[in-house]
CSV table of C-alpha atoms and ligand atoms in Angstrom, one decimal:
chain,number,residue,atom,x,y,z
A,1,UNK,CA,113.4,78.5,144.5
A,2,UNK,CA,110.1,77.5,142.9
A,3,UNK,CA,108.2,74.4,144.1
A,4,UNK,CA,105.3,72.9,142.1
A,5,UNK,CA,103.0,70.2,143.6
A,6,UNK,CA,101.2,68.1,141.0
A,7,UNK,CA,98.3,66.6,142.8
A,8,UNK,CA,94.6,65.8,142.9
A,9,UNK,CA,94.2,67.5,146.2
A,10,UNK,CA,95.8,71.0,146.3
A,11,UNK,CA,93.5,71.9,149.3
A,12,UNK,CA,95.7,69.6,151.5
A,13,UNK,CA,98.5,72.2,151.3
A,14,UNK,CA,96.4,75.2,152.5
A,15,UNK,CA,97.8,75.3,156.1
A,16,UNK,CA,101.2,74.2,155.0
A,17,UNK,CA,101.8,77.2,152.7
A,18,UNK,CA,100.3,79.8,155.0
A,19,UNK,CA,101.7,78.9,158.4
A,20,UNK,CA,104.9,79.7,160.4
A,21,UNK,CA,108.3,79.5,158.7
A,22,UNK,CA,107.1,78.1,155.4
A,23,UNK,CA,104.2,80.7,155.2
A,24,UNK,CA,106.7,83.5,155.9
A,25,UNK,CA,109.3,82.3,153.4
A,26,UNK,CA,106.5,82.3,150.7
A,27,UNK,CA,105.2,85.7,151.7
A,28,UNK,CA,108.7,87.2,151.6
A,29,UNK,CA,109.2,85.7,148.1
A,30,UNK,CA,112.1,83.4,149.0
A,31,UNK,CA,110.1,80.5,147.8
A,32,UNK,CA,107.3,80.4,145.2
A,33,UNK,CA,104.7,77.6,145.3
A,34,UNK,CA,102.2,76.6,142.7
A,35,UNK,CA,99.9,73.7,142.0
A,36,UNK,CA,98.9,71.7,139.0
A,37,UNK,CA,95.6,69.9,139.3
A,38,UNK,CA,95.9,66.5,137.6
A,39,UNK,CA,92.2,66.3,137.0
A,40,UNK,CA,92.4,69.3,134.7
A,41,UNK,CA,94.2,67.0,132.2
A,42,UNK,CA,91.6,64.2,132.1
A,43,UNK,CA,90.1,63.9,128.6
A,44,UNK,CA,86.7,62.3,129.2
A,45,UNK,CA,83.6,64.2,130.2
A,46,UNK,CA,83.6,62.7,133.7
A,47,UNK,CA,87.2,63.8,134.2
A,48,UNK,CA,88.4,60.3,135.2
A,49,UNK,CA,92.0,60.1,136.3
A,50,UNK,CA,92.1,56.4,137.4
A,51,UNK,CA,91.1,53.0,136.3
A,52,UNK,CA,91.1,49.4,137.6
A,53,UNK,CA,94.5,47.6,137.7
A,54,UNK,CA,95.5,45.3,134.9
A,55,UNK,CA,95.8,41.7,136.3
A,56,UNK,CA,93.1,42.4,138.9
A,57,UNK,CA,93.3,43.4,142.5
A,58,UNK,CA,91.9,45.9,144.9
A,59,UNK,CA,91.5,49.7,144.3
A,60,UNK,CA,92.2,52.0,141.5
A,61,UNK,CA,95.4,53.0,139.7
A,62,UNK,CA,96.0,56.5,138.4
A,63,UNK,CA,96.4,56.6,134.6
A,64,UNK,CA,99.5,57.6,132.7
A,65,UNK,CA,98.0,60.2,130.4
A,66,UNK,CA,96.5,62.8,132.8
A,67,UNK,CA,99.6,62.5,135.1
A,68,UNK,CA,102.2,62.8,132.3
A,69,UNK,CA,100.2,65.7,130.6
A,70,UNK,CA,100.0,67.5,134.0
A,71,UNK,CA,103.8,67.0,134.5
A,72,UNK,CA,104.6,68.2,131.0
A,73,UNK,CA,102.5,71.3,131.5
A,74,UNK,CA,104.9,72.6,134.1
A,75,UNK,CA,108.3,71.0,133.7
A,76,UNK,CA,111.3,72.6,132.0
A,77,UNK,CA,114.8,71.1,131.3
A,78,UNK,CA,115.9,72.7,134.6
A,79,UNK,CA,113.2,71.2,136.8
A,80,UNK,CA,113.9,68.3,139.1
A,81,UNK,CA,110.9,66.0,139.2
A,82,UNK,CA,110.2,63.7,142.1
A,83,UNK,CA,107.4,61.1,142.4
A,84,UNK,CA,106.3,60.4,146.0
A,85,UNK,CA,106.3,56.6,146.3
A,86,UNK,CA,106.8,54.1,149.2
A,87,UNK,CA,108.9,52.1,146.7
A,88,UNK,CA,111.3,55.0,146.1
A,89,UNK,CA,114.7,55.9,147.5
A,90,UNK,CA,114.5,56.7,151.2
A,91,UNK,CA,114.6,60.4,151.9
A,92,UNK,CA,117.4,61.8,154.1
A,93,UNK,CA,118.9,65.1,155.2
A,94,UNK,CA,121.7,64.6,152.7
A,95,UNK,CA,119.1,64.5,149.9
A,96,UNK,CA,117.4,67.7,151.4
A,97,UNK,CA,120.8,69.5,151.0
A,98,UNK,CA,121.1,68.3,147.4
A,99,UNK,CA,117.6,69.5,146.5
A,100,UNK,CA,118.5,73.0,147.6
A,101,UNK,CA,120.7,73.2,144.5
A,102,UNK,CA,117.7,73.2,142.1
A,103,UNK,CA,115.8,76.3,141.0
A,104,UNK,CA,112.6,74.3,140.4
A,105,UNK,CA,111.4,71.3,142.2
A,106,UNK,CA,108.3,69.3,141.1
A,107,UNK,CA,106.5,66.9,143.5
A,108,UNK,CA,104.3,64.4,141.8
A,109,UNK,CA,101.7,63.0,144.2
A,110,UNK,CA,99.7,59.9,143.6
A,111,UNK,CA,96.6,58.8,145.4
A,112,UNK,CA,94.4,55.6,145.5
A,113,UNK,CA,96.5,52.4,145.0
A,114,UNK,CA,99.2,54.4,143.3
A,115,UNK,CA,100.2,55.6,139.8
A,116,UNK,CA,100.7,53.5,136.7
A,117,UNK,CA,104.3,52.3,137.1
A,118,UNK,CA,105.2,53.6,133.6
A,119,UNK,CA,105.1,57.1,135.0
A,120,UNK,CA,108.4,56.3,136.8
A,121,UNK,CA,110.2,56.6,133.5
A,122,UNK,CA,109.1,60.3,133.2
A,123,UNK,CA,110.5,61.5,136.5
A,124,UNK,CA,114.0,62.1,137.8
A,125,UNK,CA,113.6,60.1,141.0
A,126,UNK,CA,111.0,58.3,143.2
A,127,UNK,CA,111.3,59.2,146.9
A,128,UNK,CA,109.8,57.5,150.0
A,129,UNK,CA,109.7,59.2,153.4
A,130,UNK,CA,109.8,55.9,155.3
A,131,UNK,CA,108.7,52.3,155.5
A,132,UNK,CA,105.0,52.9,155.9
A,133,UNK,CA,102.2,53.5,153.4
A,134,UNK,CA,100.3,56.8,153.3
A,135,UNK,CA,96.9,57.3,151.5
A,136,UNK,CA,98.7,59.5,149.1
A,137,UNK,CA,101.9,61.4,148.3
A,138,UNK,CA,100.8,64.8,149.4
A,139,UNK,CA,101.9,64.5,153.1
A,140,UNK,CA,105.2,63.0,151.9
A,141,UNK,CA,105.7,66.0,149.5
A,142,UNK,CA,105.1,68.4,152.3
A,143,UNK,CA,107.6,66.7,154.6
A,144,UNK,CA,110.3,66.9,151.8
A,145,UNK,CA,109.4,70.5,150.8
A,146,UNK,CA,109.4,71.6,154.4
A,147,UNK,CA,112.9,70.2,155.0
A,148,UNK,CA,114.3,71.7,151.8
A,149,UNK,CA,112.7,75.2,152.3
A,150,UNK,CA,114.2,75.6,155.8
A,151,UNK,CA,117.6,75.1,154.3
A,152,UNK,CA,117.1,77.8,151.6
A,153,UNK,CA,119.2,80.9,152.0
A,154,UNK,CA,117.6,83.4,154.5
A,155,UNK,CA,114.7,81.2,155.6
A,156,UNK,CA,116.1,80.5,159.1
A,157,UNK,CA,119.4,81.5,160.7
A,158,UNK,CA,122.5,79.8,159.5
A,159,UNK,CA,123.4,78.8,163.1
A,160,UNK,CA,120.2,76.8,163.5
A,161,UNK,CA,120.9,74.9,160.3
A,162,UNK,CA,124.6,74.3,160.9
A,163,UNK,CA,124.5,72.4,164.3
A,164,UNK,CA,121.6,70.2,163.8
A,165,UNK,CA,121.0,66.4,163.8
A,166,UNK,CA,122.2,64.3,161.0
A,167,UNK,CA,124.7,66.7,159.5
A,168,UNK,CA,127.6,65.0,161.2
A,169,UNK,CA,125.6,61.8,161.3
A,170,UNK,CA,124.9,62.4,165.0
A,171,UNK,CA,121.6,63.2,166.7
A,172,UNK,CA,121.3,66.7,168.2
A,173,UNK,CA,122.2,67.4,171.9
A,174,UNK,CA,119.2,68.1,174.2
A,175,UNK,CA,118.1,71.8,174.6
A,176,UNK,CA,116.5,73.4,177.7
A,177,UNK,CA,115.0,76.8,178.5
A,178,UNK,CA,113.4,78.6,181.5
A,179,UNK,CA,112.7,77.7,184.3
A,180,UNK,CA,115.9,76.1,185.6
A,181,UNK,CA,113.8,73.7,187.7
A,182,UNK,CA,110.5,72.4,186.4
A,183,UNK,CA,108.3,70.2,188.7
A,184,UNK,CA,111.5,69.0,190.5
A,185,UNK,CA,113.4,68.4,187.2
A,186,UNK,CA,116.5,70.5,187.0
A,187,UNK,CA,118.4,71.6,183.9
A,188,UNK,CA,121.9,70.0,183.7
A,189,UNK,CA,124.0,72.3,185.9
A,190,UNK,CA,126.8,72.8,183.4
A,191,UNK,CA,124.4,74.7,181.1
A,192,UNK,CA,124.1,77.4,183.9
A,193,UNK,CA,127.8,77.6,184.3
A,194,UNK,CA,128.5,80.1,181.5
A,195,UNK,CA,131.7,78.1,180.7
A,196,UNK,CA,131.3,77.9,176.9
A,197,UNK,CA,134.1,75.4,176.2
A,198,UNK,CA,132.8,72.9,178.8
A,199,UNK,CA,129.2,73.4,177.5
A,200,UNK,CA,130.4,72.6,174.0
A,201,UNK,CA,132.1,69.4,175.2
A,202,UNK,CA,129.1,68.4,177.2
A,203,UNK,CA,126.8,68.9,174.2
A,204,UNK,CA,129.1,66.9,172.0
A,205,UNK,CA,129.2,64.0,174.5
A,206,UNK,CA,125.4,64.1,174.8
A,207,UNK,CA,125.1,63.8,171.0
A,208,UNK,CA,127.5,60.9,170.9
A,209,UNK,CA,125.8,59.0,173.8
A,210,UNK,CA,122.2,59.5,172.4
A,211,UNK,CA,123.3,58.4,168.9
A,212,UNK,CA,125.1,55.4,170.3
A,213,UNK,CA,122.0,54.4,172.4
A,214,UNK,CA,119.1,54.9,170.0
A,215,UNK,CA,120.7,55.0,166.5
A,216,UNK,CA,123.6,52.5,166.5
A,217,UNK,CA,123.3,52.5,162.6
A,218,UNK,CA,124.2,56.2,162.5
A,219,UNK,CA,126.9,55.8,165.2
A,220,UNK,CA,128.6,53.1,163.3
A,221,UNK,CA,128.8,55.3,160.1
A,222,UNK,CA,130.2,58.2,162.1
A,223,UNK,CA,134.0,58.7,162.0
A,224,UNK,CA,134.9,59.6,165.6
A,225,UNK,CA,137.3,62.5,165.9
A,226,UNK,CA,140.2,62.3,168.4
A,227,UNK,CA,138.2,64.6,170.8
A,228,UNK,CA,135.0,62.5,170.4
A,229,UNK,CA,136.9,59.3,171.2
A,230,UNK,CA,138.5,60.8,174.2
A,231,UNK,CA,135.1,62.1,175.6
A,232,UNK,CA,133.5,58.7,175.1
A,233,UNK,CA,136.5,56.8,176.6
A,234,UNK,CA,136.3,59.1,179.7
A,235,UNK,CA,132.6,58.6,180.0
A,236,UNK,CA,132.9,54.8,179.7
A,237,UNK,CA,135.8,54.6,182.1
A,238,UNK,CA,135.8,57.6,184.4
A,239,UNK,CA,139.0,56.3,186.1
A,240,UNK,CA,141.1,57.0,183.1
A,241,UNK,CA,142.6,60.4,182.5
B,1,ADE,N1,103.0,57.5,149.2
B,1,ADE,C1,102.4,56.6,150.1
B,1,ADE,N2,103.3,56.2,151.0
B,1,ADE,C2,104.4,57.0,150.8
B,1,ADE,C3,105.7,57.1,151.5
B,1,ADE,N3,105.9,56.3,152.6
B,1,ADE,N4,106.6,57.9,151.0
B,1,ADE,C4,106.3,58.6,149.9
B,1,ADE,N5,105.2,58.6,149.2
B,1,ADE,C5,104.2,57.8,149.7
């Protein structure tokens, strides 16, 4: 997969592209990353990329021309082009999986008070990473790129990807490692039992309980299997068999 970040601040990505799993995936050639500096497409001698908003108001707005020219310098008919925008569709794990299908992802990142809204007509989608406003799209693009790269073939083990939160619309079960007791806090005994089937059931129940408690919206969407319903019923009413 190739990923292009179209940005005024490529230096923000320095640690991201050189560290840990993402750094290794790039080093090993599983992912290629490149940058387009929007300012290189400014036409005036001061290389302005922004101007005051029509209608008045605070801050500066990025102009169409340098942004669209920067985009056009790198896009092909095969690219999928996303603009980072708090007014966009809210990003989810489902979207992350969809994005792994493309050979070339382009992230367009605005700064200042945003980008001229006409740019939206030149991208495939606007994406938001949540209901809060960042100073620019760069962090949002790294969040999305990180979650897509880790799903790409060979970047991390298949097992890690298969069992994780959100795939079955449930939060992940809790994980523990050595020591078995830390500062008086023991690991749940069942995890030390070596009984794989009981451990699997315990983990499933923990996922269900956690999701029901802190993400009732996800829990409601989740279709309980027969086994899940039985585990929950037994938990809610231990008397019943
Ligand atoms: N740019 C500023 N805030 C953002 C957000 N929440 N998501 C995506 N891009 C943004």
